[in-house]
Amino acid sequence: MTAAPTPVAAAAPAAAVRRRTPGYLDPAPPERLATLRILVVGFALGYLVVRTPHLLDVARLADVAPGRFAPVGPLVLLDAPPAPVMVAAVLAVTIAAAAAGLVGWRWRVSGPVTALGFLLLTSHRSSWGQIFHTENLVALHLLVLAASAAADARSLDARRRARTGGAPPVADPRYGWPVRLAAVVVVVAYVLAGWAKLRTGGIDWVTGDALRNHVAHDNLRKALVGDVWSPLGGWAVAHGWVFPPLAAASLAVELAAPVALLGGRWRTGWVLAAWSFHLGVLGLMAILFPYPLLGVAFAPFFALERLGWPPWRRVAGARVAAPR
Amino acid sequence: MGRRRLPWLALVIVVVAMAWPALRRPPTDGYPLSTYPMFSSDRGPWSEVVTVVGRDPDGAVVRLSPRAIGGTDEPMVAIRTAAIAVGGGHADTYCDEVAGRLGAHPVVVELEVVTERHHAVEYFTAGEDPRERRVHARCAAGGGS
């Protein structure tokens, strides 16, 4: 007869697991990946719905200024801009697929269609002479999720499987590594942004007027085309001493992104710093990065299963190798 | 492929693909794989911006909207649209295009496609008048030149 483990004995290894840096192939509960699906696809769906008028405006450029089409991403295969009705159709299909993906219905189809549609639409938006960098992480996260078992829990697919007698999924590496991969995507993007500043400007980017000039230039351009610009940024450029510390902090946040993979206080500290960085960009330049500001970009760093489902109910348990 | 190899392969592919634009010579920005060049170069304090402005009956400058200038609500698209039109020698037709988008306006009677040169910092500290101004085209507001 085997003695049942005492609560103390059982708690010790669990605490040890939680204390160490989460491993890439650690098993994770299916709820972690599923919650990431809900957050990322929910963001993409909200983005597409809110930005529908803008995306249709961009589509109409094919009629009024086809010569300005400078395709990026998968659209480089096109010689001419797609017809507005084609863009509208892709938009409608992608919104429908994202709604299905959000509730986890037929994820093997709705996931890839959402990812591909979002990639095509945002590539099209950046194919008119100005590449935007606000949707890169969403597009990449959707691609990672589309290739994963992100609807094995908290989904209509999971309900259907349960009704037909399927066994409930248990913690497994396949529910963990896609989330960790999404976290790596975030880290690489921030490091590349920091590296670009060092490569182009060197340490002068911190000590010189580069950031001040950018804040002034960006607000000026917006003012000259009648757009919203930041009065705070306009005020700040009059005080040059503000910018070297801000530049140093920005660069440190970007280059230090890998520490977020350590978990625990390192992760939380970096996420708070990165979020503050984007808040500063919004305040000084009126540039909105909604994905990180809403926290969705940083979701892969956390034990998302603890959020519970529905969101107003916290879930007990399901704490296998949770990132601290 | 083994269950353990696939995740590592995916990790390597993603990291290499994301780093690839920055490793190219010269680094090439794209989407969704980017060098993330935002704000990385020191562009200096001088800004030369091509835009379209309105004139009221007294000749005062009226700033338009990104939608009127570029056809969308994105300011950067507006600026690029104006720059491409002037660079391509199409300022006149572009002026009419903007007038068509603007339609009837309560104040604006004339449009100008202009390049304005500003000291970006002094714009906010010393005054908004451009240091230089070149007019590429003029047209009547409301649709025709």
Short mmCIF file of C-alpha atoms in Angstrom, two decimals, chain A residues 219 228-237 282-286, chain B residues 124:
data_model
loop_
_atom_site.label_atom_id
_atom_site.label_comp_id
_atom_site.label_asym_id
_atom_site.label_seq_id
_atom_site.Cartn_x
_atom_site.Cartn_y
_atom_site.Cartn_z
CA ASN A 219 3.91 65.76 -34.97
CA VAL A 228 -4.43 64.80 -34.64
CA TRP A 229 -0.99 65.51 -33.19
CA SER A 230 0.30 65.46 -29.64
CA PRO A 231 0.39 68.76 -27.71
CA LEU A 232 2.54 66.95 -25.13
CA GLY A 233 5.05 66.11 -27.84
CA GLY A 234 4.94 69.68 -29.10
CA TRP A 235 5.67 70.90 -25.59
CA ALA A 236 8.40 68.32 -24.97
CA VAL A 237 10.47 69.21 -28.05
CA LEU A 282 1.06 57.50 -27.67
CA GLY A 283 1.53 60.53 -25.42
CA LEU A 284 4.41 62.11 -27.31
CA MET A 285 3.57 61.21 -30.90
CA ALA A 286 -0.12 60.29 -30.95
CA PHE B 124 6.47 74.09 -32.02
#
